[in-house]
Short mmCIF file of N, CA and C in Angstrom, two decimals:
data_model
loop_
_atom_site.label_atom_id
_atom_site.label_comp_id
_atom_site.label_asym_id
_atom_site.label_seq_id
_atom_site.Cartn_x
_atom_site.Cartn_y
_atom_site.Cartn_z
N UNK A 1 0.85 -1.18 0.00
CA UNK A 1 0.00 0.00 0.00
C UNK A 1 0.90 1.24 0.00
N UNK A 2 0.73 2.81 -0.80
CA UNK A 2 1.67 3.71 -0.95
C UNK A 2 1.32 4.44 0.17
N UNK A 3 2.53 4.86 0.92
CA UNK A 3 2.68 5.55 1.86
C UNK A 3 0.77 6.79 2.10
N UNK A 4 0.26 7.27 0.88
CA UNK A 4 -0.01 8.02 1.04
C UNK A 4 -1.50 7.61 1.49
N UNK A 5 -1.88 6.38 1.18
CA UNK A 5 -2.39 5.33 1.43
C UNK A 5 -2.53 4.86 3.17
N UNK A 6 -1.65 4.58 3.39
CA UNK A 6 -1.19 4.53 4.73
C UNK A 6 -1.66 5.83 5.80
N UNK A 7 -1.12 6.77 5.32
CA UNK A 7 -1.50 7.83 6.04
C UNK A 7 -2.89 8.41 6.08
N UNK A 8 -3.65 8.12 5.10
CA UNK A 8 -5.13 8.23 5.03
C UNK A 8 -5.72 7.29 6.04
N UNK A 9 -5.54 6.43 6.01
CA UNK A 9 -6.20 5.37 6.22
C UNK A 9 -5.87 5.52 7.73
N UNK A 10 -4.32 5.85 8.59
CA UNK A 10 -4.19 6.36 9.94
C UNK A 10 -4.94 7.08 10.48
N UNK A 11 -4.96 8.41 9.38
CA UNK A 11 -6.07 9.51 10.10
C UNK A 11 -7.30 9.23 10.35
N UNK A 12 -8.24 8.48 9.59
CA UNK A 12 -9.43 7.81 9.24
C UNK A 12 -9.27 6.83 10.60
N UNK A 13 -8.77 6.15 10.91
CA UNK A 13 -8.99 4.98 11.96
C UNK A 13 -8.55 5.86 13.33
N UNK A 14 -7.30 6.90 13.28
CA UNK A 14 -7.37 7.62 14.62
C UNK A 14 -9.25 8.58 15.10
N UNK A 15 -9.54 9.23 13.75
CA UNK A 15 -10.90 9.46 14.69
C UNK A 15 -11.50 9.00 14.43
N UNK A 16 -12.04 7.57 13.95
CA UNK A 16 -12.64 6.57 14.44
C UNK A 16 -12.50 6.36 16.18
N UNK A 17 -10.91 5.93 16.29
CA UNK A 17 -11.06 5.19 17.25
C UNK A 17 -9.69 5.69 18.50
N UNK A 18 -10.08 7.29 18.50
CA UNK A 18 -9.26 8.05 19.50
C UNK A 18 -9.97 7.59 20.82
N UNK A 19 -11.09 7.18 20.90
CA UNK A 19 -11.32 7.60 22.19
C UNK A 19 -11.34 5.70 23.15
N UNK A 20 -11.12 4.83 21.98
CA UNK A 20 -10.98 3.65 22.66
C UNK A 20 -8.90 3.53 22.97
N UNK A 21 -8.60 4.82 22.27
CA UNK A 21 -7.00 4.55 22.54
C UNK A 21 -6.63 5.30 23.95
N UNK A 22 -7.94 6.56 24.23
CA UNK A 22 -7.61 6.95 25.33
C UNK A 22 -8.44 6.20 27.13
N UNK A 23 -9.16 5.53 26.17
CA UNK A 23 -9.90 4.66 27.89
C UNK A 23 -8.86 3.42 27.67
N UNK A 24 -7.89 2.77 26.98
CA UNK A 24 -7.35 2.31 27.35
C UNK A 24 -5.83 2.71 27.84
N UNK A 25 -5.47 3.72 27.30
CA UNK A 25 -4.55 4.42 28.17
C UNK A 25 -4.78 4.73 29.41
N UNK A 26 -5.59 4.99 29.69
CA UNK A 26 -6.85 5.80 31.33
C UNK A 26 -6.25 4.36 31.86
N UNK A 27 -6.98 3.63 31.47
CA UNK A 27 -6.86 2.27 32.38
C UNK A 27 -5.46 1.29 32.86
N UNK A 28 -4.28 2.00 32.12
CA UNK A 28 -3.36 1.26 32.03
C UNK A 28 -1.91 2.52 32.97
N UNK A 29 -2.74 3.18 33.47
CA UNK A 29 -2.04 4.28 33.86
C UNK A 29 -2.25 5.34 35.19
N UNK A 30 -1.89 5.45 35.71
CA UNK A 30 -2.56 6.29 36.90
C UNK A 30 -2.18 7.70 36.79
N UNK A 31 -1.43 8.48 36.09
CA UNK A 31 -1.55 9.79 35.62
C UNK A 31 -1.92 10.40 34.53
N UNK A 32 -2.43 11.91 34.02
CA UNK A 32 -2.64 12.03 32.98
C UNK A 32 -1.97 12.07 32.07
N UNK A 33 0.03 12.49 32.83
CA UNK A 33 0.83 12.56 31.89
C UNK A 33 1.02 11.03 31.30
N UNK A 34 0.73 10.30 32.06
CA UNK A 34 1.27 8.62 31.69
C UNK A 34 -0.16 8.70 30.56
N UNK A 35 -0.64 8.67 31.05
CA UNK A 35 -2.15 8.93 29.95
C UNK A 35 -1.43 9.35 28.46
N UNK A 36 -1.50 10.14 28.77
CA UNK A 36 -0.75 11.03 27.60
C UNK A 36 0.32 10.08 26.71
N UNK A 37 1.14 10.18 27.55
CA UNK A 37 2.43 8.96 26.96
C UNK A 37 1.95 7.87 26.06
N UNK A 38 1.26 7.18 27.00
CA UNK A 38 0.80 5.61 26.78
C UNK A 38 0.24 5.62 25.61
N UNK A 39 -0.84 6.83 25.67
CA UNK A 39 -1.52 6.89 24.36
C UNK A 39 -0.70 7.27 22.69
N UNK A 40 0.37 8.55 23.13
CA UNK A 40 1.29 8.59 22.10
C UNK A 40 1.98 7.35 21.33
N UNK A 41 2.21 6.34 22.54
CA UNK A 41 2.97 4.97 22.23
C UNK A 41 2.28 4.19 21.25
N UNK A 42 0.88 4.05 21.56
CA UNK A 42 -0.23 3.38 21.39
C UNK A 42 -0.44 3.81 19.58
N UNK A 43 -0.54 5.06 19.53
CA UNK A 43 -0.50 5.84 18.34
C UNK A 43 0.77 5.41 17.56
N UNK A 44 1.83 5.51 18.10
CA UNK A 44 3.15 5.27 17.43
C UNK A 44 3.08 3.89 16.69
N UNK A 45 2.80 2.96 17.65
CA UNK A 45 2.70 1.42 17.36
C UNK A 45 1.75 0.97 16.16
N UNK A 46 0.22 1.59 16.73
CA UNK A 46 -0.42 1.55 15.37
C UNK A 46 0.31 1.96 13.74
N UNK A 47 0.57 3.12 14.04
CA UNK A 47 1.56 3.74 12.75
C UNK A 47 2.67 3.12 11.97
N UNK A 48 3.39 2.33 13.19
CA UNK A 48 4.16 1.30 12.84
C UNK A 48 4.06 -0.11 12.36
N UNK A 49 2.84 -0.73 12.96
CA UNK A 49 1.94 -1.80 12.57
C UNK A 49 1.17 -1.59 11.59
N UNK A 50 0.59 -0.80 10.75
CA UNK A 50 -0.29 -0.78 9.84
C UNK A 50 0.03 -1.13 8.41
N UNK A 51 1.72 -0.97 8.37
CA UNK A 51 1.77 -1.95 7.14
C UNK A 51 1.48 -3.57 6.79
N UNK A 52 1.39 -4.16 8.21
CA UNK A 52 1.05 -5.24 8.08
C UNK A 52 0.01 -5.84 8.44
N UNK A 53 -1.32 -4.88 8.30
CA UNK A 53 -2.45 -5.40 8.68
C UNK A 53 -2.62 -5.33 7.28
N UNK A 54 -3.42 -6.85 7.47
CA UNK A 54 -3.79 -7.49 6.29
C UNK A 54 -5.61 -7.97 5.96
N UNK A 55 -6.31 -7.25 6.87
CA UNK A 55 -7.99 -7.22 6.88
C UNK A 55 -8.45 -8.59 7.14
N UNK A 56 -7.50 -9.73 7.38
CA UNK A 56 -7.80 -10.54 8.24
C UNK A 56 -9.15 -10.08 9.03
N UNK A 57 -8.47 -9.58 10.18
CA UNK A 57 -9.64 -9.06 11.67
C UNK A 57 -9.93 -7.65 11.14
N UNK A 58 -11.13 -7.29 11.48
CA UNK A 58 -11.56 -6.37 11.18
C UNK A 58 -10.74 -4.79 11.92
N UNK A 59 -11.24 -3.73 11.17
CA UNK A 59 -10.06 -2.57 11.79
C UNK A 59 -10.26 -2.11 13.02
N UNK A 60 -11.53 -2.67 13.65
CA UNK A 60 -11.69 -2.03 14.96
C UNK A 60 -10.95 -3.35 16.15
N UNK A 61 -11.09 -4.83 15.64
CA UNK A 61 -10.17 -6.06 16.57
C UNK A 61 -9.08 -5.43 16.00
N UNK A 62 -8.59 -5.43 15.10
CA UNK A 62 -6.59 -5.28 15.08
C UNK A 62 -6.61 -4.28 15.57
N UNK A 63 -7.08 -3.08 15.66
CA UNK A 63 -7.03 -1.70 16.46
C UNK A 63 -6.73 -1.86 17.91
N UNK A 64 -7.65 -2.51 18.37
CA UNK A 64 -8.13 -2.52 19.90
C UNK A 64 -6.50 -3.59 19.95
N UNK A 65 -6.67 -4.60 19.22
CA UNK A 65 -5.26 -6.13 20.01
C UNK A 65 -3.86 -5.07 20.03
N UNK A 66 -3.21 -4.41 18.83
CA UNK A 66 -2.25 -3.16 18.84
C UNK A 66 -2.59 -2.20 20.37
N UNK A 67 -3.47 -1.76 20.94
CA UNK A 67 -3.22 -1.01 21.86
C UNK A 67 -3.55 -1.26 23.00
N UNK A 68 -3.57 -2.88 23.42
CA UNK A 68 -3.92 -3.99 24.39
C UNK A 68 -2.25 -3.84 24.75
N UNK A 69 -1.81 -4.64 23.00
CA UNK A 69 -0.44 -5.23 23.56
C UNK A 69 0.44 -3.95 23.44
N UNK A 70 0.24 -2.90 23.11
CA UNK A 70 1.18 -1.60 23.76
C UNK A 70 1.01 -1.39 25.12
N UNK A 71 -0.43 -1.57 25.28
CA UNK A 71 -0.28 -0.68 26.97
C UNK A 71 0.23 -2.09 28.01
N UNK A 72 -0.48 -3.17 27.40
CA UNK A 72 0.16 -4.56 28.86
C UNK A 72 2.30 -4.29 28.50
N UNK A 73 2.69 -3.87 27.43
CA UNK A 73 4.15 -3.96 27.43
C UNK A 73 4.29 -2.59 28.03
N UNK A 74 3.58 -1.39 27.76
CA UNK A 74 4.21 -0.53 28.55
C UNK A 74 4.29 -0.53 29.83
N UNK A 75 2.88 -0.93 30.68
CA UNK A 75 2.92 -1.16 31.73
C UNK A 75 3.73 -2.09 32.63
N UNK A 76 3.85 -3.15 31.82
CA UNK A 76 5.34 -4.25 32.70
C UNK A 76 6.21 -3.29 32.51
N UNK A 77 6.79 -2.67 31.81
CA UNK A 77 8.18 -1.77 31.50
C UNK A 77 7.55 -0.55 32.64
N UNK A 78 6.78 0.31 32.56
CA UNK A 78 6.89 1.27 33.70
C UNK A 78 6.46 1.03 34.99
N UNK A 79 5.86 -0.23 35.11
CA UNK A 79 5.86 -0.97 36.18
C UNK A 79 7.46 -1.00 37.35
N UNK A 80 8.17 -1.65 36.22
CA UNK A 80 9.50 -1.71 36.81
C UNK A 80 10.13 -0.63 36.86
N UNK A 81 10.17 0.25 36.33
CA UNK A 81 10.83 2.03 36.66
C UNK A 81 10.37 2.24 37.31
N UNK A 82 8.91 2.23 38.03
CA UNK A 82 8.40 3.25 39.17
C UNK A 82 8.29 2.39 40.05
N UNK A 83 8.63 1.09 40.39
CA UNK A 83 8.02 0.53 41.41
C UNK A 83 8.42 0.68 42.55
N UNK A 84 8.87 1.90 43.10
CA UNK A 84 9.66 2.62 44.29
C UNK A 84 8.76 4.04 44.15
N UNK A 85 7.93 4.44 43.60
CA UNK A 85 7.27 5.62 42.97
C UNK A 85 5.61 5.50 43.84
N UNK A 86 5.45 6.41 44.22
CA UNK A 86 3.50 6.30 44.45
C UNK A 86 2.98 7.21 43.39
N UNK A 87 2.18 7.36 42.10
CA UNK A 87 2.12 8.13 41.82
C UNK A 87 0.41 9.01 42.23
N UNK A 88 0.22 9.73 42.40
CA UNK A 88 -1.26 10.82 42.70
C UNK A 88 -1.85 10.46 41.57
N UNK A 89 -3.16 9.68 42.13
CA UNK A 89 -4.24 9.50 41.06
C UNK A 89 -4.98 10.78 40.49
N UNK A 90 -4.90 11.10 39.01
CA UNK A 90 -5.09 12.26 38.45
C UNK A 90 -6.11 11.55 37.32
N UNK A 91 -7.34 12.26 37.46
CA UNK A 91 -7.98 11.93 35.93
C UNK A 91 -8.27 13.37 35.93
N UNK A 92 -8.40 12.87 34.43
CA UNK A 92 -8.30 14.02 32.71
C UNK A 92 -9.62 14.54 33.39
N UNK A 93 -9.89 16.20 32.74
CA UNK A 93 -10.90 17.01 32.68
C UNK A 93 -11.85 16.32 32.12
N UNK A 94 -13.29 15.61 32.72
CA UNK A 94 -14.24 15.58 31.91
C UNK A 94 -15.64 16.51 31.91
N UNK A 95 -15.19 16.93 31.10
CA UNK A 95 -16.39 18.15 31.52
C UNK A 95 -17.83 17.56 30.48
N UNK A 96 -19.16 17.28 31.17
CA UNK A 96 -20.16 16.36 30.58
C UNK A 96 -20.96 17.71 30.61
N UNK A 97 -21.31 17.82 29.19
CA UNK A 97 -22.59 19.08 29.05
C UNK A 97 -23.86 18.86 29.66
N UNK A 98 -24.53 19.92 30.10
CA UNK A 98 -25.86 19.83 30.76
C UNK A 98 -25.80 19.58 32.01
N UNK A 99 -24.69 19.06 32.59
CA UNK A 99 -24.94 19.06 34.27
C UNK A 99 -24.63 19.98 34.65
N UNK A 100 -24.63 20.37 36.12
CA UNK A 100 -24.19 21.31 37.01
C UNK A 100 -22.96 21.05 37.54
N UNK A 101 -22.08 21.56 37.97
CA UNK A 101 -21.03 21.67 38.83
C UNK A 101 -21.05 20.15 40.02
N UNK A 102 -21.91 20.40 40.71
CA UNK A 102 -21.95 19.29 41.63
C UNK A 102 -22.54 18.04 41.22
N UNK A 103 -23.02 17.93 39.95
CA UNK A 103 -23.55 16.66 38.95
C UNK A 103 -22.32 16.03 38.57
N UNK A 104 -21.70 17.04 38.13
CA UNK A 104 -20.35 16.97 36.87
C UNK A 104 -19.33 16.49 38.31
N UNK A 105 -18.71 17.15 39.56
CA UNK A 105 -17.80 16.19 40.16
C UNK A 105 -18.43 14.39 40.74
N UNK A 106 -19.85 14.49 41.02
CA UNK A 106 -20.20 13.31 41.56
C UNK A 106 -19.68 12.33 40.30
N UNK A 107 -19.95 12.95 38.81
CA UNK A 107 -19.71 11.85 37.44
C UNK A 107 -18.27 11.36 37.39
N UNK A 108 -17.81 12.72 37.66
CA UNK A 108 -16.14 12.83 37.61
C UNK A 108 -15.39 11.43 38.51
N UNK A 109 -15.92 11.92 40.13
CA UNK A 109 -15.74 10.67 41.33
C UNK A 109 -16.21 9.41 40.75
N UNK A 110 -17.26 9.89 39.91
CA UNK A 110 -17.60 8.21 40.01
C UNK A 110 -16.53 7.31 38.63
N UNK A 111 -16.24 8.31 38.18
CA UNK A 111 -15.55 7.98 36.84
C UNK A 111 -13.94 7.52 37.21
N UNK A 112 -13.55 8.04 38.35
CA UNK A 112 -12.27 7.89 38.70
C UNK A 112 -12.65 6.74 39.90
N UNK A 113 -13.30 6.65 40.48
CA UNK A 113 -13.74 5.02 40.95
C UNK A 113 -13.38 3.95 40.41
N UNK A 114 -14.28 4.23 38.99
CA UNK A 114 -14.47 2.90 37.79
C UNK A 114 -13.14 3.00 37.76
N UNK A 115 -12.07 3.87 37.38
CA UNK A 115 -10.87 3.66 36.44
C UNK A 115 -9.86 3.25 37.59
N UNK A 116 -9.88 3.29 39.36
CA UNK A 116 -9.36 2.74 39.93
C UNK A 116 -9.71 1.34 39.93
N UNK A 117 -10.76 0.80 39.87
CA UNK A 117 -11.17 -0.44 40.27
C UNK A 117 -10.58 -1.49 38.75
N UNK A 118 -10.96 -0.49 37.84
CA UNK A 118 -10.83 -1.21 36.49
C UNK A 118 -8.99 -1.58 36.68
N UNK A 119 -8.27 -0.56 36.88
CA UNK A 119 -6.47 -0.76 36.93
C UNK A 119 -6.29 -2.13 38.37
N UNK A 120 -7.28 -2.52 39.27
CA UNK A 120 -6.92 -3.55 40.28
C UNK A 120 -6.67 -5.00 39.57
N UNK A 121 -7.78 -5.16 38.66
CA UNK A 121 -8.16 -5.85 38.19
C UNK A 121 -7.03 -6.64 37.31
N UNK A 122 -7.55 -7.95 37.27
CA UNK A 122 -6.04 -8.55 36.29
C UNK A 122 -5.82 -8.22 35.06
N UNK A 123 -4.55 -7.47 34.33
CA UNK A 123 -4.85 -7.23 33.37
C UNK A 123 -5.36 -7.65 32.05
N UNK A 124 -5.89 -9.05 31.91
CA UNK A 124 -6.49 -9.22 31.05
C UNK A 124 -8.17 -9.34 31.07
N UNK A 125 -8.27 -8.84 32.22
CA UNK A 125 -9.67 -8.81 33.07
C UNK A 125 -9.73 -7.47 32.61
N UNK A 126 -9.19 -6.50 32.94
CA UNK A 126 -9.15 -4.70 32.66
C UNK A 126 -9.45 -4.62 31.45
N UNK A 127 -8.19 -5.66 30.32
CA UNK A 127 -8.63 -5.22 28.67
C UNK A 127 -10.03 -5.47 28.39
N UNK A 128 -10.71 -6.70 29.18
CA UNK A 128 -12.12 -7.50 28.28
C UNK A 128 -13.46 -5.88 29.02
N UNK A 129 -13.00 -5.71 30.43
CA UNK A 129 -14.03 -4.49 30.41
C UNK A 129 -14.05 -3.83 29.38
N UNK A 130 -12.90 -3.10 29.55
CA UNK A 130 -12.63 -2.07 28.68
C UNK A 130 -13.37 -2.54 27.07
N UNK A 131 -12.72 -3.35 26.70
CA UNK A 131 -13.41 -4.00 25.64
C UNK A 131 -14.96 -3.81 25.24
N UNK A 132 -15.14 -4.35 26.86
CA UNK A 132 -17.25 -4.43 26.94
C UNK A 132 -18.13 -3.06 26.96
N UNK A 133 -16.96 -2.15 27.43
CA UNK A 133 -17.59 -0.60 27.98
C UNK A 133 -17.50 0.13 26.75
N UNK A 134 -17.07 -0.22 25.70
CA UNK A 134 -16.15 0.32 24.45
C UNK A 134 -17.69 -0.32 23.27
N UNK A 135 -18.46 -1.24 23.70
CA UNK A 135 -19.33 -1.62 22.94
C UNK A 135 -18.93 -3.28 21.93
N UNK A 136 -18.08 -3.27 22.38
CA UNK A 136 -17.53 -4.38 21.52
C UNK A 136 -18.59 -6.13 21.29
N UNK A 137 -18.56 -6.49 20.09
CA UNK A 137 -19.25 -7.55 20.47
C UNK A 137 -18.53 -8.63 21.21
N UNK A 138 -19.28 -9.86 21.44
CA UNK A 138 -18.23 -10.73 22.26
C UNK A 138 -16.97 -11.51 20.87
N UNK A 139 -17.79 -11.44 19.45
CA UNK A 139 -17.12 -11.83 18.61
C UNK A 139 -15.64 -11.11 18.60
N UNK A 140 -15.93 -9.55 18.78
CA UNK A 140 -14.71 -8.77 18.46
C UNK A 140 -13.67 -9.23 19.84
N UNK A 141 -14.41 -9.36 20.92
CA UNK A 141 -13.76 -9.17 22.24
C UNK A 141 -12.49 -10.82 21.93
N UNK A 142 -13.22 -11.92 21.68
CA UNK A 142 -12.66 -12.82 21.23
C UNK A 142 -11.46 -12.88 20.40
N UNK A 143 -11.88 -11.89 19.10
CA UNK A 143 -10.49 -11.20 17.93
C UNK A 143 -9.19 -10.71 18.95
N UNK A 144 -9.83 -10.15 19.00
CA UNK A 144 -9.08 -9.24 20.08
C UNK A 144 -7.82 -10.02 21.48
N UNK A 145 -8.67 -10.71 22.33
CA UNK A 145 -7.71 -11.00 23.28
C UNK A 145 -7.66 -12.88 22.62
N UNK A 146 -7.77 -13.17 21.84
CA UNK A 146 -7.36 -14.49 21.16
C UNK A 146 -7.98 -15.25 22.07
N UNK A 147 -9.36 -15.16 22.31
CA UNK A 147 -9.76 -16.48 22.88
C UNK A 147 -11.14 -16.77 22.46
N UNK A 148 -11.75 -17.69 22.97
CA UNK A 148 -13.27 -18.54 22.25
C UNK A 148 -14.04 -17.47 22.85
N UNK A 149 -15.31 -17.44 22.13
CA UNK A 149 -16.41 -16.21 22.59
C UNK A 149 -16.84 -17.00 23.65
N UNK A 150 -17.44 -17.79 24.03
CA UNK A 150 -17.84 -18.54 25.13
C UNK A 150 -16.66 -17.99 26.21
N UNK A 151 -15.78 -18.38 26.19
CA UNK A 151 -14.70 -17.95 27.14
C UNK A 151 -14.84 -16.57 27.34
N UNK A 152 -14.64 -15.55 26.54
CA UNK A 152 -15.27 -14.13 26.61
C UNK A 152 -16.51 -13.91 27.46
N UNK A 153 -17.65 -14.81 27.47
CA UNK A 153 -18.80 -14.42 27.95
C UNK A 153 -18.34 -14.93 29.88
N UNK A 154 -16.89 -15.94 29.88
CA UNK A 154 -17.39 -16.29 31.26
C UNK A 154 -16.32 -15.52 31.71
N UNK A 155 -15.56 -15.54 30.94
CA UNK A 155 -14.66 -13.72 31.53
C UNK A 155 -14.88 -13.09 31.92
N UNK A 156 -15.36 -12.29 31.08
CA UNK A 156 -16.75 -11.19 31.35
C UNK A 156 -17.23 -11.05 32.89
N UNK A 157 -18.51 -12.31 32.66
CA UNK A 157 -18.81 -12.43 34.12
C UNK A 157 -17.87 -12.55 35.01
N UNK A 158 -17.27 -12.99 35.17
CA UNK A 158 -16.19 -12.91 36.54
C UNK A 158 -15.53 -11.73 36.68
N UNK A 159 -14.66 -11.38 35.50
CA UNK A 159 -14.35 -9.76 35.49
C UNK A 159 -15.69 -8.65 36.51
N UNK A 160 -17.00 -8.60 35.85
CA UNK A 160 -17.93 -7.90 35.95
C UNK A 160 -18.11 -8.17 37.46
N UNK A 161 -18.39 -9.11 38.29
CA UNK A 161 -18.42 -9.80 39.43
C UNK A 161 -17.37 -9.19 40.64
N UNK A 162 -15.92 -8.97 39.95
CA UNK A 162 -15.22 -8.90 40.95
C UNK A 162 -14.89 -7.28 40.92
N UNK A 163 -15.27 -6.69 39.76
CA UNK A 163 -15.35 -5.06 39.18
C UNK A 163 -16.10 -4.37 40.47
N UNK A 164 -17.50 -5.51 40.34
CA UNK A 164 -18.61 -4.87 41.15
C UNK A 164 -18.03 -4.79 42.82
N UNK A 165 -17.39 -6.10 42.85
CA UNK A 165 -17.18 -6.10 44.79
C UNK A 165 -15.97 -4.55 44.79
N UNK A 166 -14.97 -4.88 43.98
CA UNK A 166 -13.94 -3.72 44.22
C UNK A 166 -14.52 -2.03 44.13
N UNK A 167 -15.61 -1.99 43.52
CA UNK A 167 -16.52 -0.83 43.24
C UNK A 167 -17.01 -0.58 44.72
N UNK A 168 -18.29 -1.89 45.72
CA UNK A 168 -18.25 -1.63 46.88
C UNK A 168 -17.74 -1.91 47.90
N UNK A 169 -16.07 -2.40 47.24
CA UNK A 169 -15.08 -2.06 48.76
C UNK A 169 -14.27 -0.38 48.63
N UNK A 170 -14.69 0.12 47.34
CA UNK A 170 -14.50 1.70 47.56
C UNK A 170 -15.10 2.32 48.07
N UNK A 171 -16.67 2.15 47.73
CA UNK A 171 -17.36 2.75 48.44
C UNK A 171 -17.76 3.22 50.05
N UNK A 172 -17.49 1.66 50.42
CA UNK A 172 -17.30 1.68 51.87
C UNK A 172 -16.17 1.79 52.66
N UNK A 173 -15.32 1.78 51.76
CA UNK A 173 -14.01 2.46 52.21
C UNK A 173 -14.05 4.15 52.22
N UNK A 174 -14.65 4.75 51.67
CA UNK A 174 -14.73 6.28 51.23
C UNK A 174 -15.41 6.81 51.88
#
């Protein structure tokens, strides 16, 4: 495919699918600058991988498996640099139209809840949420982390199961 080719087809799939590169950055990261990073990486990798997607899996599974296996490698790698590090849980500005001020932090809290509970979680438990919250079918979820859809569906549940207890051991911790 000619470069120019390539680069169309980048831009076209980044806003498609900017915002599943940034909830999985969110999730694989506990700052916004790491946010930031992770996601640049994530971007880089795609850019670098796209000569060899071959429409096999569709562009939204090879999309999503590329920025699975960037963020589980970045995270073992900055895992081990910071693991002497605490870093201050920081989430990104979400500012949700139509609420009020005190609507918009309760969404905010509750949003930085989910994204603590979601990072406890094992990381291949974190990708299949993420996956599920992202809309994905179980077919894609399957493409994606290489396993049987059946297996996906009992993932899922257990993921979803143990999401929920870590959700109300925050709560009642808070």
């Amino acid at each position: 495919m000619p470069d120019e080719n390539l680069e169309s087809l980048f831009k076209s799939w980044l806003i498609e699918h900017e915002g599943a590169v940034l909830k999985v950055a969110r999730a694989y990261t506990l700052t916004t600058e790491d946010c930031q990073d992770l996601a640049q990486e994530i971007l880089l990798q795609v850019w670098r991988s796209l000569p060899q997607f071959q429409g096999r899996a569709g562009a939204t599974t090879w999309f999503y498996r590329v920025a699975l296996n960037t963020a589980l490698g970045w995270h073992r790698k900055e895992h081990r640099r910071r693991a002497r590090q605490q870093p201050i849980l920081a989430v990104e500005d979400l500012s949700v139209a139509g609420l009020d001020s005190s609507q918009e932090i309760v969404q905010r809290e509750a949003v930085e809840r989910l994204y603590a509970a979601i990072r406890q979680l094992p990381r291949t438990d974190a990708a299949l949420v993420l996956l599920y919250l992202d809309d994905l079918s179980y077919r894609q979820m399957a493409e994606v982390l290489g396993i049987s859809e059946s297996n996906v569906g009992v993932k899922l549940n257990r993921a979803k199961k143990a999401l929920g207890e870590l959700m109300r051991e925050e709560s009642h911790g808070s």
